[in-house]
Amino acid sequence: MAKSTRVSETPAIAFLRAHGTSFTEHAYEYLEHGGAQHSAHTLGLDPHAVVKTLVMQDDKASPLIVLMHGNRTVSTKSLARQIGVKSVAPCAPEVAQRHSGYLVGGTSPFATRKKMPVYVERSILGLPRIWINGGRRGYLVGIDPRCARGC
């Protein structure tokens, strides 16, 4: 069941507010390993519009963020080809946390501890609205995908 209480401000929320981004807040009961499918189901959202924030690294251990539809997976081989590196792989949870500053399951692409390039599945930008992690487990924000830097 969705929670109706307001979640305290996270670095991601401070970033969105500082950039004048309009967003809605959506708290839900977090389920370990439930992922985007669980949050979509709990909040009554289309899993295609719930966007996963994945921390990955290339063959030189340089971190990067990938934003992908909640009901799809990332082809790491294809991504590596597209960004011109030998390989891409998910980071171990503790490494992802060190790079992002967020717990796995609560990773937001906004206000990460370390600056990282962000790669977005192109079709995400064509959606009228997306729901993406707001920097805490059990907490999504709804935004216009074209307004992630201020809208």
C-alpha angles and dihedrals in degrees: 000000000000117000117231096201121108116248119229117254118281127194087260092055092046088052093050092048092047089053094047094244116164111225143155125226124232121183121188139168106279117228119198107246090001092119127175093327091061095045091048092050094045094049095039093244133142106260088219089065095046104090124212119217108213124187110211137163136218128231090279091053091251108151125233137172124235122196113204137169112269092240096049138069131226119249099220092191092054092044091051090052092048095051095039103246132122096242146351126205137170115267120243109260094253091049092048090051092049092052098041103032089226132104114251105263090037101055116140125188089223123089097359118182092241123038108246134172112257121217117196127197099245095229090062089069090058094059117101092225137005134195115220135170115283096206102278136075110264095022130104131174123213114221143156101262092224091056101059090118097045134315 
